[in-house]
PDB file of C-alpha atoms in Angstrom:
ATOM      1  CA  MET A   1     -29.109 -29.868  -1.209  1.00 47.00           C
ATOM      2  CA  GLU A   2     -26.510 -29.678   1.708  1.00 53.00           C
ATOM      3  CA  GLY A   3     -23.244 -31.526   0.738  1.00 62.00           C
ATOM      4  CA  GLU A   4     -21.042 -34.170   2.677  1.00 75.00           C
ATOM      5  CA  LYS A   5     -18.113 -32.151   4.318  1.00 81.00           C
ATOM      6  CA  LEU A   6     -14.428 -34.371   3.894  1.00 85.00           C
ATOM      7  CA  SER A   7     -12.512 -34.293   6.486  1.00 88.00           C
ATOM      8  CA  PHE A   8      -8.682 -32.949   5.682  1.00 90.00           C
ATOM      9  CA  SER A   9      -7.926 -36.615   5.611  1.00 92.00           C
ATOM     10  CA  LYS A  10     -10.394 -38.216   3.553  1.00 92.00           C
ATOM     11  CA  TRP A  11      -9.771 -35.371   1.097  1.00 91.00           C
ATOM     12  CA  LEU A  12      -6.206 -35.680   1.158  1.00 92.00           C
ATOM     13  CA  GLY A  13      -6.375 -39.288   0.382  1.00 93.00           C
ATOM     14  CA  LEU A  14      -8.768 -38.451  -2.576  1.00 93.00           C
ATOM     15  CA  ALA A  15      -6.500 -35.950  -3.349  1.00 93.00           C
ATOM     16  CA  LEU A  16      -3.913 -38.404  -3.862  1.00 94.00           C
ATOM     17  CA  LEU A  17      -5.514 -40.752  -5.477  1.00 94.00           C
ATOM     18  CA  PHE A  18      -7.090 -38.692  -8.067  1.00 94.00           C
ATOM     19  CA  ILE A  19      -3.792 -35.852  -8.817  1.00 94.00           C
ATOM     20  CA  GLY A  20      -0.626 -37.189  -6.704  1.00 94.00           C
ATOM     21  CA  PHE A  21      -0.687 -40.831  -8.292  1.00 95.00           C
ATOM     22  CA  PRO A  22      -1.212 -39.746 -12.170  1.00 95.00           C
ATOM     23  CA  THR A  23       0.991 -37.358 -11.784  1.00 94.00           C
ATOM     24  CA  ALA A  24       3.850 -39.346 -10.266  1.00 93.00           C
ATOM     25  CA  ILE A  25       3.146 -41.810 -13.053  1.00 94.00           C
ATOM     26  CA  ALA A  26       3.239 -39.396 -15.864  1.00 92.00           C
ATOM     27  CA  THR A  27       6.825 -38.479 -14.134  1.00 89.00           C
ATOM     28  CA  VAL A  28       8.341 -41.415 -14.306  1.00 88.00           C
ATOM     29  CA  VAL A  29       6.893 -42.438 -17.490  1.00 88.00           C
ATOM     30  CA  SER A  30       7.721 -39.549 -19.250  1.00 86.00           C
ATOM     31  CA  PHE A  31      11.201 -39.295 -17.702  1.00 83.00           C
ATOM     32  CA  SER A  32      12.219 -43.199 -18.035  1.00 83.00           C
ATOM     33  CA  ILE A  33      10.786 -43.775 -22.358  1.00 82.00           C
ATOM     34  CA  PRO A  34      12.703 -41.166 -23.654  1.00 79.00           C
ATOM     35  CA  TYR A  35      15.714 -41.927 -21.978  1.00 78.00           C
ATOM     36  CA  TYR A  36      15.760 -45.683 -21.967  1.00 81.00           C
ATOM     37  CA  LEU A  37      14.718 -45.425 -25.559  1.00 81.00           C
ATOM     38  CA  LEU A  38      15.952 -42.544 -26.820  1.00 76.00           C
ATOM     39  CA  HIS A  39      18.800 -41.721 -24.802  1.00 80.00           C
ATOM     40  CA  ASN A  40      18.383 -37.847 -25.413  1.00 78.00           C
ATOM     41  CA  VAL A  41      18.362 -35.465 -22.426  1.00 82.00           C
ATOM     42  CA  THR A  42      16.989 -32.690 -23.655  1.00 84.00           C
ATOM     43  CA  LEU A  43      13.997 -34.009 -25.176  1.00 80.00           C
ATOM     44  CA  THR A  44      13.478 -35.983 -21.775  1.00 81.00           C
ATOM     45  CA  ASN A  45      13.874 -33.179 -19.730  1.00 83.00           C
ATOM     46  CA  THR A  46      11.298 -31.160 -21.991  1.00 84.00           C
ATOM     47  CA  LEU A  47       8.598 -34.179 -21.928  1.00 82.00           C
ATOM     48  CA  SER A  48       9.178 -34.611 -18.047  1.00 85.00           C
ATOM     49  CA  THR A  49       7.826 -31.277 -17.509  1.00 88.00           C
ATOM     50  CA  ILE A  50       5.331 -30.867 -19.829  1.00 92.00           C
ATOM     51  CA  ILE A  51       3.563 -34.338 -19.754  1.00 91.00           C
ATOM     52  CA  PRO A  52       3.509 -33.755 -15.692  1.00 92.00           C
ATOM     53  CA  LEU A  53       1.725 -30.598 -16.207  1.00 94.00           C
ATOM     54  CA  VAL A  54      -0.931 -31.220 -18.336  1.00 95.00           C
ATOM     55  CA  VAL A  55      -1.295 -34.742 -16.402  1.00 94.00           C
ATOM     56  CA  PHE A  56      -1.345 -32.647 -13.495  1.00 95.00           C
ATOM     57  CA  VAL A  57      -3.851 -29.726 -14.914  1.00 95.00           C
ATOM     58  CA  ILE A  58      -6.577 -32.737 -16.332  1.00 95.00           C
ATOM     59  CA  SER A  59      -6.324 -34.551 -12.791  1.00 95.00           C
ATOM     60  CA  VAL A  60      -7.060 -31.342 -10.959  1.00 93.00           C
ATOM     61  CA  THR A  61      -9.801 -30.372 -13.262  1.00 92.00           C
ATOM     62  CA  TYR A  62     -11.372 -34.347 -12.997  1.00 91.00           C
ATOM     63  CA  PHE A  63     -11.216 -34.320  -9.243  1.00 92.00           C
ATOM     64  CA  SER A  64     -13.013 -30.914  -8.931  1.00 87.00           C
ATOM     65  CA  LYS A  65     -15.732 -32.261 -11.056  1.00 84.00           C
ATOM     66  CA  TYR A  66     -15.475 -35.649  -9.182  1.00 86.00           C
ATOM     67  CA  LEU A  67     -16.053 -33.732  -5.998  1.00 85.00           C
ATOM     68  CA  GLN A  68     -18.748 -31.611  -7.347  1.00 77.00           C
ATOM     69  CA  SER A  69     -20.861 -34.751  -8.531  1.00 75.00           C
ATOM     70  CA  ARG A  70     -20.994 -36.629  -5.368  1.00 77.00           C
ATOM     71  CA  ASN A  71     -21.561 -33.357  -3.914  1.00 72.00           C
ATOM     72  CA  LEU A  72     -18.815 -33.381  -1.270  1.00 80.00           C
ATOM     73  CA  ILE A  73     -17.181 -30.336   0.052  1.00 80.00           C
ATOM     74  CA  SER A  74     -13.428 -29.592   0.427  1.00 83.00           C
ATOM     75  CA  PRO A  75     -12.476 -28.349   3.956  1.00 82.00           C
ATOM     76  CA  PHE A  76     -11.180 -25.324   2.257  1.00 79.00           C
ATOM     77  CA  MET A  77     -14.210 -24.641   0.098  1.00 73.00           C
ATOM     78  CA  LYS A  78     -15.962 -21.493   1.456  1.00 67.00           C
ATOM     79  CA  LYS A  79     -19.892 -22.138   2.796  1.00 61.00           C
ATOM     80  CA  ARG A  80     -21.964 -19.426   0.728  1.00 63.00           C
ATOM     81  CA  THR A  81     -25.230 -19.441   1.568  1.00 69.00           C
ATOM     82  CA  ILE A  82     -28.115 -18.135  -0.735  1.00 74.00           C
ATOM     83  CA  THR A  83     -31.451 -17.699  -0.258  1.00 76.00           C
ATOM     84  CA  ILE A  84     -33.892 -18.969  -3.238  1.00 83.00           C
ATOM     85  CA  SER A  85     -37.217 -16.773  -3.042  1.00 82.00           C
ATOM     86  CA  PRO A  86     -38.511 -14.902  -5.478  1.00 83.00           C
ATOM     87  CA  ASP A  87     -40.320 -13.171  -3.498  1.00 80.00           C
ATOM     88  CA  SER A  88     -37.435 -11.020  -1.891  1.00 82.00           C
ATOM     89  CA  GLY A  89     -36.830  -9.356  -4.500  1.00 79.00           C
ATOM     90  CA  GLN A  90     -33.024  -9.751  -4.425  1.00 86.00           C
ATOM     91  CA  PRO A  91     -30.764 -10.887  -7.452  1.00 89.00           C
ATOM     92  CA  ILE A  92     -28.842 -14.121  -7.656  1.00 89.00           C
ATOM     93  CA  ASP A  93     -25.351 -13.692  -9.110  1.00 85.00           C
ATOM     94  CA  GLU A  94     -25.233 -14.928 -12.821  1.00 87.00           C
ATOM     95  CA  LYS A  95     -21.645 -16.235 -12.069  1.00 83.00           C
ATOM     96  CA  TYR A  96     -23.498 -18.796  -9.518  1.00 82.00           C
ATOM     97  CA  ILE A  97     -26.224 -19.910 -11.846  1.00 87.00           C
ATOM     98  CA  ARG A  98     -24.086 -20.681 -14.424  1.00 86.00           C
ATOM     99  CA  SER A  99     -22.079 -22.883 -12.121  1.00 81.00           C
ATOM    100  CA  PHE A 100     -25.198 -24.993 -11.505  1.00 82.00           C
ATOM    101  CA  GLU A 101     -26.247 -25.066 -14.880  1.00 87.00           C
ATOM    102  CA  VAL A 102     -22.431 -26.876 -16.089  1.00 83.00           C
ATOM    103  CA  ASN A 103     -23.310 -29.568 -12.846  1.00 80.00           C
ATOM    104  CA  LEU A 104     -26.169 -30.328 -14.772  1.00 84.00           C
ATOM    105  CA  LYS A 105     -23.880 -32.579 -16.730  1.00 81.00           C
ATOM    106  CA  LEU A 106     -22.734 -34.171 -14.080  1.00 78.00           C
ATOM    107  CA  ILE A 107     -25.481 -34.980 -12.117  1.00 82.00           C
ATOM    108  CA  LYS A 108     -28.721 -38.174 -12.675  1.00 83.00           C
ATOM    109  CA  GLY A 109     -31.806 -39.480 -11.201  1.00 85.00           C
ATOM    110  CA  GLU A 110     -33.799 -37.486  -8.789  1.00 88.00           C
ATOM    111  CA  GLU A 111     -31.347 -35.432  -8.115  1.00 88.00           C
ATOM    112  CA  TYR A 112     -30.846 -33.712 -11.658  1.00 90.00           C
ATOM    113  CA  ILE A 113     -34.824 -33.399 -11.521  1.00 91.00           C
ATOM    114  CA  LYS A 114     -34.113 -31.168  -8.168  1.00 91.00           C
ATOM    115  CA  GLN A 115     -31.228 -29.384  -9.949  1.00 91.00           C
ATOM    116  CA  LEU A 116     -33.818 -28.753 -12.668  1.00 93.00           C
ATOM    117  CA  VAL A 117     -35.855 -26.904 -10.159  1.00 93.00           C
ATOM    118  CA  MET A 118     -33.906 -24.896  -7.971  1.00 91.00           C
ATOM    119  CA  LEU A 119     -32.307 -23.632 -11.587  1.00 93.00           C
ATOM    120  CA  GLY A 120     -35.858 -22.629 -12.566  1.00 94.00           C
ATOM    121  CA  MET A 121     -36.332 -20.948  -9.171  1.00 93.00           C
ATOM    122  CA  MET A 122     -32.933 -18.996  -9.325  1.00 93.00           C
ATOM    123  CA  TYR A 123     -34.208 -17.347 -12.837  1.00 94.00           C
ATOM    124  CA  LEU A 124     -37.546 -16.942 -11.491  1.00 93.00           C
ATOM    125  CA  GLN A 125     -36.462 -14.717  -8.416  1.00 92.00           C
ATOM    126  CA  ASN A 126     -33.878 -12.997 -11.178  1.00 93.00           C
ATOM    127  CA  ALA A 127     -36.527 -12.121 -13.153  1.00 92.00           C
ATOM    128  CA  VAL A 128     -38.791 -10.956 -10.677  1.00 91.00           C
ATOM    129  CA  ALA A 129     -35.670  -9.120  -9.646  1.00 91.00           C
ATOM    130  CA  TYR A 130     -34.585  -7.309 -13.001  1.00 92.00           C
ATOM    131  CA  ASP A 131     -37.839  -7.158 -14.195  1.00 90.00           C
ATOM    132  CA  ASN A 132     -37.109  -9.458 -17.535  1.00 91.00           C
ATOM    133  CA  LYS A 133     -39.029 -11.669 -19.471  1.00 91.00           C
ATOM    134  CA  ASP A 134     -36.491 -13.808 -20.658  1.00 93.00           C
ATOM    135  CA  LEU A 135     -35.388 -14.590 -17.502  1.00 93.00           C
ATOM    136  CA  TYR A 136     -39.107 -15.724 -16.802  1.00 93.00           C
ATOM    137  CA  LEU A 137     -39.250 -17.829 -19.902  1.00 93.00           C
ATOM    138  CA  ARG A 138     -35.779 -19.702 -18.388  1.00 94.00           C
ATOM    139  CA  ALA A 139     -37.248 -20.263 -15.506  1.00 93.00           C
ATOM    140  CA  LYS A 140     -40.468 -21.410 -17.247  1.00 94.00           C
ATOM    141  CA  GLU A 141     -38.297 -23.763 -19.397  1.00 95.00           C
ATOM    142  CA  TYR A 142     -36.481 -25.094 -16.520  1.00 94.00           C
ATOM    143  CA  LEU A 143     -40.178 -26.079 -15.152  1.00 94.00           C
ATOM    144  CA  ALA A 144     -40.842 -28.063 -18.156  1.00 95.00           C
ATOM    145  CA  ARG A 145     -37.492 -29.760 -18.484  1.00 93.00           C
ATOM    146  CA  ALA A 146     -38.105 -30.995 -14.561  1.00 93.00           C
ATOM    147  CA  GLU A 147     -41.374 -32.322 -15.200  1.00 93.00           C
ATOM    148  CA  GLU A 148     -40.296 -34.004 -18.600  1.00 93.00           C
ATOM    149  CA  ALA A 149     -37.448 -35.667 -16.679  1.00 91.00           C
ATOM    150  CA  MET A 150     -40.458 -36.586 -13.671  1.00 90.00           C
ATOM    151  CA  GLU A 151     -42.122 -38.305 -16.345  1.00 89.00           C
ATOM    152  CA  GLY A 152     -42.807 -42.044 -16.072  1.00 84.00           C
ATOM    153  CA  LYS A 153     -40.379 -42.058 -12.854  1.00 87.00           C
ATOM    154  CA  ASN A 154     -41.107 -42.788  -9.799  1.00 88.00           C
ATOM    155  CA  VAL A 155     -39.585 -40.111  -7.304  1.00 88.00           C
ATOM    156  CA  SER A 156     -40.106 -38.693  -3.441  1.00 91.00           C
ATOM    157  CA  PHE A 157     -42.794 -36.821  -2.318  1.00 93.00           C
ATOM    158  CA  GLU A 158     -39.896 -34.018  -1.726  1.00 92.00           C
ATOM    159  CA  THR A 159     -39.271 -33.778  -5.396  1.00 91.00           C
ATOM    160  CA  ARG A 160     -42.934 -33.697  -6.241  1.00 92.00           C
ATOM    161  CA  MET A 161     -43.675 -30.526  -3.589  1.00 94.00           C
ATOM    162  CA  LEU A 162     -40.152 -28.652  -5.389  1.00 92.00           C
ATOM    163  CA  VAL A 163     -41.899 -28.886  -8.688  1.00 93.00           C
ATOM    164  CA  ASP A 164     -45.167 -27.945  -7.656  1.00 94.00           C
ATOM    165  CA  ASN A 165     -44.122 -25.180  -5.966  1.00 93.00           C
ATOM    166  CA  LEU A 166     -42.120 -23.646  -8.824  1.00 93.00           C
ATOM    167  CA  ARG A 167     -44.993 -24.354 -11.005  1.00 94.00           C
ATOM    168  CA  SER A 168     -47.002 -22.234  -8.196  1.00 93.00           C
ATOM    169  CA  LYS A 169     -44.592 -19.684  -8.375  1.00 92.00           C
ATOM    170  CA  ILE A 170     -44.511 -19.167 -11.775  1.00 92.00           C
ATOM    171  CA  GLU A 171     -47.843 -19.270 -12.302  1.00 92.00           C
ATOM    172  CA  THR A 172     -48.319 -16.299  -9.377  1.00 90.00           C
ATOM    173  CA  TYR A 173     -45.962 -14.200 -11.865  1.00 88.00           C
ATOM    174  CA  LYS A 174     -47.535 -15.246 -15.413  1.00 87.00           C
ATOM    175  CA  TYR A 175     -49.220 -12.196 -15.482  1.00 86.00           C
ATOM    176  CA  ARG A 176     -46.571  -9.662 -14.400  1.00 85.00           C
ATOM    177  CA  PHE A 177     -44.560 -10.724 -17.463  1.00 84.00           C
ATOM    178  CA  GLY A 178     -47.857 -10.295 -19.843  1.00 78.00           C
ATOM    179  CA  GLU A 179     -48.609 -14.118 -20.007  1.00 75.00           C
ATOM    180  CA  ARG A 180     -52.370 -14.921 -20.169  1.00 66.00           C
TER     181      ARG A 180
END
């Protein structure tokens, strides 16, 4: 699930579209309306500082969500590789897992199912590494959600294999966590 790496020029164009353009419009509007309608310089200076800052923060947040939802990698992002294998015994950072959970809201279709399976595998890996039944149950929950999302949909062979692999791994470790 490697994303497309953006060139600097494409990233700059998108950043200007998502951040620069709205901030510039907010600056012009927040300065001109209070100045020409109210003739109040103090109010104009205050609003022309606060409103563009708020628009900038919202735009940056929306821009980063856009990049994540399209699986685009900015030229400034560090590449981070994590091996997802419950057999490895190595835990995965909780913050990393939570970032994937947050991204679930932005993903639809077959990618959503793949993301659910990946989260299930991550939780299963942490369950094995920490010997934690709650994390194991969380992995089972993500498997159930993936199977539910797959019902009635025509998904690729790869996606079906990912779900089957997670089911198999969970079945392998069920006795370790006291299930029959």
